[in-house]
CSV table of C-alpha atoms and ligand atoms in Angstrom, one decimal:
chain,number,residue,atom,x,y,z
A,1,UNK,CA,-17.7,71.8,-43.9
A,2,UNK,CA,-20.9,71.6,-46.6
A,3,UNK,CA,-20.1,73.1,-49.8
A,4,UNK,CA,-23.5,75.5,-50.3
A,5,UNK,CA,-22.3,77.3,-53.9
A,6,UNK,CA,-19.2,77.8,-56.2
A,7,UNK,CA,-18.9,80.1,-58.7
A,8,UNK,CA,-15.8,81.2,-60.8
A,9,UNK,CA,-14.8,84.7,-60.4
A,10,UNK,CA,-11.9,87.0,-61.8
A,11,UNK,CA,-10.1,83.8,-62.4
A,12,UNK,CA,-10.6,82.7,-58.7
A,13,UNK,CA,-13.4,80.9,-57.0
A,14,UNK,CA,-16.0,82.2,-55.1
A,15,UNK,CA,-17.7,80.1,-52.6
A,16,UNK,CA,-20.1,80.0,-49.9
A,17,UNK,CA,-20.2,77.1,-47.3
A,18,UNK,CA,-21.7,76.1,-43.9
A,19,UNK,CA,-20.6,74.0,-40.9
A,20,UNK,CA,-21.5,72.6,-37.7
A,21,UNK,CA,-20.2,75.7,-35.2
A,22,UNK,CA,-18.8,74.0,-31.5
A,23,UNK,CA,-18.4,78.1,-30.6
A,24,UNK,CA,-21.9,78.7,-31.6
A,25,UNK,CA,-23.7,75.8,-30.8
A,26,UNK,CA,-25.5,75.7,-34.2
A,27,UNK,CA,-24.9,75.7,-38.0
A,28,UNK,CA,-22.8,78.6,-39.3
A,29,UNK,CA,-22.4,80.0,-43.0
A,30,UNK,CA,-19.5,82.1,-44.4
A,31,UNK,CA,-18.3,83.1,-47.8
A,32,UNK,CA,-14.6,82.2,-49.3
A,33,UNK,CA,-12.9,84.2,-52.2
A,34,UNK,CA,-9.8,82.4,-53.5
A,35,UNK,CA,-7.8,84.1,-56.0
A,36,UNK,CA,-6.3,82.2,-59.2
A,37,UNK,CA,-2.8,82.7,-57.0
A,38,UNK,CA,-3.7,79.6,-54.7
A,39,UNK,CA,-2.8,77.1,-58.0
A,40,UNK,CA,0.9,77.9,-57.6
A,41,UNK,CA,0.8,77.6,-53.6
A,42,UNK,CA,-0.9,79.3,-50.2
A,43,UNK,CA,-2.4,82.8,-50.4
A,44,UNK,CA,-2.7,85.6,-47.2
A,45,UNK,CA,-6.0,85.7,-45.6
A,46,UNK,CA,-8.1,89.0,-45.5
A,47,UNK,CA,-11.2,88.7,-42.7
A,48,UNK,CA,-14.2,91.0,-43.9
A,49,UNK,CA,-16.9,91.4,-40.7
A,50,UNK,CA,-20.2,92.6,-41.9
A,51,UNK,CA,-22.3,94.9,-39.9
A,52,UNK,CA,-25.8,95.1,-38.2
A,53,UNK,CA,-28.3,92.9,-40.4
A,54,UNK,CA,-26.0,91.4,-42.6
A,55,UNK,CA,-25.2,87.8,-43.2
A,56,UNK,CA,-22.1,86.3,-45.0
A,57,UNK,CA,-24.1,87.7,-48.4
A,58,UNK,CA,-24.2,91.5,-48.3
A,59,UNK,CA,-20.5,92.1,-49.0
A,60,UNK,CA,-20.2,89.1,-51.3
A,61,UNK,CA,-23.1,90.7,-53.5
A,62,UNK,CA,-22.3,94.4,-53.0
A,63,UNK,CA,-18.6,94.7,-51.8
A,64,UNK,CA,-16.9,94.9,-55.2
A,65,UNK,CA,-13.5,93.1,-53.8
A,66,UNK,CA,-13.0,90.2,-56.0
A,67,UNK,CA,-11.3,92.2,-58.8
A,68,UNK,CA,-8.4,93.3,-56.8
A,69,UNK,CA,-8.5,90.4,-54.2
A,70,UNK,CA,-7.4,88.2,-57.5
A,71,UNK,CA,-4.9,91.0,-58.3
A,72,UNK,CA,-3.5,90.8,-55.5
A,73,UNK,CA,-3.9,86.9,-54.4
A,74,UNK,CA,-6.1,87.4,-51.6
A,75,UNK,CA,-8.2,84.8,-49.9
A,76,UNK,CA,-11.2,86.9,-48.5
A,77,UNK,CA,-13.1,85.1,-45.5
A,78,UNK,CA,-17.0,86.8,-45.1
A,79,UNK,CA,-18.4,85.3,-42.3
A,80,UNK,CA,-21.8,85.8,-40.7
A,81,UNK,CA,-22.4,88.2,-38.4
A,82,UNK,CA,-24.2,86.2,-35.5
A,83,UNK,CA,-25.5,82.3,-34.6
A,84,UNK,CA,-28.9,81.4,-35.9
A,85,UNK,CA,-31.5,78.9,-36.2
A,86,UNK,CA,-34.5,77.8,-34.3
A,87,UNK,CA,-33.2,76.9,-31.3
A,88,UNK,CA,-30.9,80.5,-30.9
A,89,UNK,CA,-32.4,83.3,-28.6
A,90,UNK,CA,-33.5,86.4,-30.7
A,91,UNK,CA,-35.5,89.7,-30.7
A,92,UNK,CA,-37.1,89.6,-33.9
A,93,UNK,CA,-38.4,93.1,-34.3
A,94,UNK,CA,-34.9,94.4,-33.1
A,95,UNK,CA,-32.5,94.7,-35.6
A,96,UNK,CA,-29.4,96.0,-33.5
A,97,UNK,CA,-29.7,92.9,-30.8
A,98,UNK,CA,-29.7,88.7,-31.4
A,99,UNK,CA,-29.6,87.5,-34.9
A,100,UNK,CA,-27.6,89.9,-37.4
A,101,UNK,CA,-26.4,91.6,-34.1
A,102,UNK,CA,-23.6,89.4,-32.5
A,103,UNK,CA,-21.2,92.2,-31.9
A,104,UNK,CA,-18.0,90.1,-32.2
A,105,UNK,CA,-18.3,89.4,-28.3
A,106,UNK,CA,-18.7,86.2,-26.3
A,107,UNK,CA,-21.9,86.5,-24.4
A,108,UNK,CA,-22.1,85.6,-20.7
A,109,UNK,CA,-25.4,86.0,-19.8
A,110,UNK,CA,-28.3,83.7,-20.2
A,111,UNK,CA,-29.6,82.5,-22.2
A,112,UNK,CA,-27.3,84.2,-25.0
A,113,UNK,CA,-24.2,82.8,-23.6
A,114,UNK,CA,-25.1,79.3,-25.3
A,115,UNK,CA,-24.9,80.7,-29.0
A,116,UNK,CA,-23.7,84.2,-29.0
A,117,UNK,CA,-19.9,83.9,-28.8
A,118,UNK,CA,-18.8,85.2,-32.0
A,119,UNK,CA,-15.7,86.3,-30.6
A,120,UNK,CA,-14.5,82.5,-30.2
A,121,UNK,CA,-15.6,81.9,-33.6
A,122,UNK,CA,-14.1,84.5,-35.4
A,123,UNK,CA,-10.8,84.4,-33.4
A,124,UNK,CA,-10.2,80.2,-33.0
A,125,UNK,CA,-12.6,78.0,-34.7
A,126,UNK,CA,-13.3,79.8,-38.0
A,127,UNK,CA,-9.5,80.2,-38.2
A,128,UNK,CA,-9.1,76.7,-37.6
A,129,UNK,CA,-11.2,75.3,-40.8
A,130,UNK,CA,-9.6,78.1,-42.7
A,131,UNK,CA,-6.4,76.8,-42.0
A,132,UNK,CA,-7.4,73.2,-42.6
A,133,UNK,CA,-9.4,73.6,-45.8
A,134,UNK,CA,-8.5,76.4,-47.7
A,135,UNK,CA,-4.7,77.3,-49.5
A,136,UNK,CA,-4.3,79.8,-46.5
A,137,UNK,CA,-1.1,81.5,-45.5
A,138,UNK,CA,-2.1,81.9,-41.8
A,139,UNK,CA,1.2,83.6,-41.4
A,140,UNK,CA,0.0,86.2,-43.0
A,141,UNK,CA,-3.6,87.6,-42.0
A,142,UNK,CA,-5.3,91.2,-42.1
A,143,UNK,CA,-8.7,92.2,-40.6
A,144,UNK,CA,-11.3,94.7,-42.0
A,145,UNK,CA,-15.0,95.6,-41.5
A,146,UNK,CA,-18.1,97.7,-41.7
A,147,UNK,CA,-19.9,99.6,-38.6
A,148,UNK,CA,-20.6,96.7,-36.2
A,149,UNK,CA,-18.0,94.7,-38.4
A,150,UNK,CA,-15.5,97.9,-38.1
A,151,UNK,CA,-15.6,97.4,-34.7
A,152,UNK,CA,-15.1,93.9,-34.7
A,153,UNK,CA,-12.3,94.7,-36.4
A,154,UNK,CA,-10.5,97.1,-34.6
A,155,UNK,CA,-11.0,94.9,-31.2
A,156,UNK,CA,-9.9,91.5,-32.7
A,157,UNK,CA,-6.6,93.0,-33.7
A,158,UNK,CA,-5.9,95.5,-31.0
A,159,UNK,CA,-6.4,91.9,-28.7
A,160,UNK,CA,-4.3,89.9,-30.8
A,161,UNK,CA,-1.9,92.2,-32.8
A,162,UNK,CA,0.5,89.5,-33.6
A,163,UNK,CA,-1.8,87.3,-35.5
A,164,UNK,CA,-2.7,90.5,-38.3
A,165,UNK,CA,-0.3,92.3,-40.5
A,166,UNK,CA,-3.1,95.4,-41.1
A,167,UNK,CA,-6.4,96.8,-39.8
A,168,UNK,CA,-8.7,98.7,-41.4
A,169,UNK,CA,-12.4,99.7,-41.3
A,170,UNK,CA,-15.3,101.2,-43.0
A,171,UNK,CA,-17.7,103.9,-40.4
A,172,UNK,CA,-16.5,101.7,-37.6
A,173,UNK,CA,-18.6,102.1,-34.1
A,174,UNK,CA,-15.8,103.1,-32.0
A,175,UNK,CA,-17.2,103.3,-28.4
A,176,UNK,CA,-19.8,100.4,-28.3
A,177,UNK,CA,-20.0,101.1,-24.8
A,178,UNK,CA,-21.6,104.6,-24.8
A,179,UNK,CA,-23.3,104.5,-28.3
A,180,UNK,CA,-26.8,104.0,-28.2
A,181,UNK,CA,-27.6,101.1,-30.7
A,182,UNK,CA,-24.9,99.0,-29.0
A,183,UNK,CA,-25.2,99.7,-25.0
A,184,UNK,CA,-28.6,97.8,-24.4
A,185,UNK,CA,-27.0,94.9,-26.7
A,186,UNK,CA,-23.8,94.9,-24.5
A,187,UNK,CA,-26.0,94.8,-21.3
A,188,UNK,CA,-27.9,92.1,-22.4
A,189,UNK,CA,-25.3,89.7,-23.2
A,190,UNK,CA,-22.7,90.9,-20.9
A,191,UNK,CA,-24.2,91.7,-17.9
A,192,UNK,CA,-24.6,95.3,-15.9
A,193,UNK,CA,-20.9,95.3,-14.7
A,194,UNK,CA,-19.6,97.6,-17.5
A,195,UNK,CA,-15.9,96.9,-16.6
A,196,UNK,CA,-16.6,93.5,-18.7
A,197,UNK,CA,-17.4,96.0,-21.5
A,198,UNK,CA,-14.0,97.4,-22.0
A,199,UNK,CA,-13.0,94.3,-23.9
A,200,UNK,CA,-15.2,94.6,-26.9
A,201,UNK,CA,-15.1,98.3,-27.3
A,202,UNK,CA,-11.8,99.9,-29.1
A,203,UNK,CA,-11.4,103.2,-27.1
A,204,UNK,CA,-11.6,101.5,-23.7
A,205,UNK,CA,-9.2,98.9,-25.4
A,206,UNK,CA,-6.5,101.7,-26.0
A,207,UNK,CA,-7.3,103.1,-22.9
A,208,UNK,CA,-6.4,100.1,-21.4
A,209,UNK,CA,-3.1,99.8,-23.0
A,210,UNK,CA,-3.7,97.3,-26.1
A,211,UNK,CA,-1.9,98.6,-29.3
A,212,UNK,CA,-2.2,98.2,-32.9
A,213,UNK,CA,0.6,99.6,-35.6
A,214,UNK,CA,-1.5,101.6,-37.5
A,215,UNK,CA,-5.1,101.9,-38.9
A,216,UNK,CA,-6.8,102.8,-42.1
A,217,UNK,CA,-10.5,104.2,-41.4
A,218,UNK,CA,-12.7,105.9,-44.0
A,219,UNK,CA,-16.0,107.7,-42.8
A,220,UNK,CA,-18.9,109.0,-44.8
A,221,UNK,CA,-19.8,112.8,-44.0
A,222,UNK,CA,-23.5,112.2,-44.8
A,223,UNK,CA,-23.6,108.8,-42.6
A,224,UNK,CA,-26.8,109.0,-40.7
A,225,UNK,CA,-25.2,107.2,-37.9
A,226,UNK,CA,-22.0,109.1,-37.6
A,227,UNK,CA,-23.3,111.2,-34.4
A,228,UNK,CA,-24.4,109.2,-32.4
A,229,UNK,CA,-23.7,105.5,-33.4
A,230,UNK,CA,-20.1,106.0,-35.1
A,231,UNK,CA,-18.3,109.2,-33.8
A,232,UNK,CA,-14.6,108.4,-35.1
A,233,UNK,CA,-13.5,111.4,-33.4
A,234,UNK,CA,-13.2,109.4,-30.4
A,235,UNK,CA,-11.0,106.7,-32.2
A,236,UNK,CA,-8.9,109.5,-33.4
A,237,UNK,CA,-8.5,111.4,-30.0
A,238,UNK,CA,-7.3,107.8,-28.4
A,239,UNK,CA,-5.1,106.9,-31.3
A,240,UNK,CA,-3.5,110.1,-30.6
A,241,UNK,CA,-3.0,109.7,-27.0
A,242,UNK,CA,-1.6,106.5,-27.2
A,243,UNK,CA,0.7,107.3,-30.4
A,244,UNK,CA,-1.2,104.8,-33.0
A,245,UNK,CA,-1.4,106.3,-36.2
A,246,UNK,CA,-4.7,106.6,-37.4
A,247,UNK,CA,-5.6,107.5,-41.3
A,248,UNK,CA,-9.0,108.8,-40.6
A,249,UNK,CA,-10.5,109.8,-44.4
A,250,UNK,CA,-13.4,111.7,-44.0
A,251,UNK,CA,-15.4,111.2,-47.3
A,252,UNK,CA,-17.7,114.2,-48.3
A,253,UNK,CA,-21.3,113.3,-49.3
A,254,UNK,CA,-20.7,109.2,-48.7
A,255,UNK,CA,-24.0,107.5,-46.2
A,256,UNK,CA,-23.4,104.2,-44.5
A,257,UNK,CA,-24.4,101.8,-47.5
A,258,UNK,CA,-22.2,99.4,-49.4
A,259,UNK,CA,-22.5,102.3,-52.2
A,260,UNK,CA,-19.8,104.1,-50.1
A,261,UNK,CA,-18.2,100.9,-48.9
A,262,UNK,CA,-17.6,99.5,-52.5
A,263,UNK,CA,-16.4,102.8,-53.6
A,264,UNK,CA,-13.5,102.8,-51.1
A,265,UNK,CA,-12.8,99.0,-51.1
A,266,UNK,CA,-10.2,99.2,-53.4
A,267,UNK,CA,-8.3,101.4,-51.1
A,268,UNK,CA,-8.7,99.3,-48.6
A,269,UNK,CA,-7.5,96.0,-50.1
A,270,UNK,CA,-4.6,97.7,-51.7
A,271,UNK,CA,-3.6,98.5,-47.8
A,272,UNK,CA,-3.6,95.3,-46.8
A,273,UNK,CA,-2.2,93.8,-49.8
A,274,UNK,CA,0.8,96.4,-48.7
A,275,UNK,CA,1.3,95.1,-45.3
A,276,UNK,CA,0.5,91.5,-46.3
A,277,UNK,CA,3.6,91.6,-48.8
A,278,UNK,CA,5.9,92.7,-46.1
B,1,LIG,N1,-32.0,98.3,-40.9
B,1,LIG,C1,-31.7,99.4,-40.3
B,1,LIG,C2,-30.3,99.7,-41.1
B,1,LIG,C3,-29.4,98.7,-41.0
B,1,LIG,C4,-28.3,99.4,-41.8
B,1,LIG,O1,-27.6,99.9,-41.9
B,1,LIG,N2,-27.1,97.7,-41.3
B,1,LIG,C5,-25.9,98.2,-42.1
B,1,LIG,C6,-24.8,98.3,-40.9
B,1,LIG,S1,-25.0,99.3,-39.7
B,1,LIG,C7,-24.0,99.0,-38.6
B,1,LIG,O2,-23.4,97.8,-38.1
B,1,LIG,C8,-25.7,97.2,-43.3
B,1,LIG,O3,-24.7,96.9,-43.7
B,1,LIG,N3,-26.6,96.7,-43.5
B,1,LIG,C9,-26.6,95.8,-45.2
B,1,LIG,C10,-26.7,96.5,-46.4
B,1,LIG,O4,-26.6,95.6,-47.0
B,1,LIG,O5,-26.9,97.7,-46.7
B,1,LIG,C11,-32.4,100.7,-40.6
B,1,LIG,O6,-33.4,100.2,-41.1
B,1,LIG,O7,-32.0,101.7,-40.5
């Protein structure tokens, strides 16, 4: 692992690091905030998965998570959203596919299957690195994310409920196998057999019997992607049918941006801190 930068913040350290990823067959960059409490022992880990077009940096610059993470003693890990580099296949003029649009899945279709393995990266390779290099208590983990990253958080938690004490999302893509901005990507990454897509779709996973104790979701009512891309009511219906408590907060007038995310960041960190403390 290589340290790219570190800076003291709220008594802790905000760092940016890179490493050679086996899962993604390229160098990957990620951000980690270590709170001041880490001086006294391992701290719980909160994973934040970002949305389309993002790197590790968007939430680091605009998410406003450090003050409360420092107060609650939370390590916050912010990975990149896809593999990157000269040798990584991409569609440069398409922000909904390729670099910046990994959709937290393991691609099965050539040429994408060599690098686009974000599911394995987030669920196996990066946790192992975090456990080795940081003062992390890996028995206490939580996950949240935004939009494509909200989809990532929900699907990863549903498939591994033992690993996470809590899960939440800002404006998640609830049905990526149906939504217009993700369906073409699913076909290119996973092929035409839609049965394989269900493993990466929160509503389909719940329909297929996967469970998580409870979810928190915040959604802006003025989000331009609400009707076509996000549709939180589909998650609400699936959770109701499955008996999963979902706290869905519709936030009047908020859009899809980090102005919305940063407004409700404290609520989400508090939600995770309370459940990580149990
Ligand atoms: N380029 C697009 C807008 C892309 C966008 O809104 N990306 C969101 C995530 S969308 C779902 O995953 C984002 O987080 N952007 C980064 C940021 O810093 O705001 C367009 O032009 O419409």
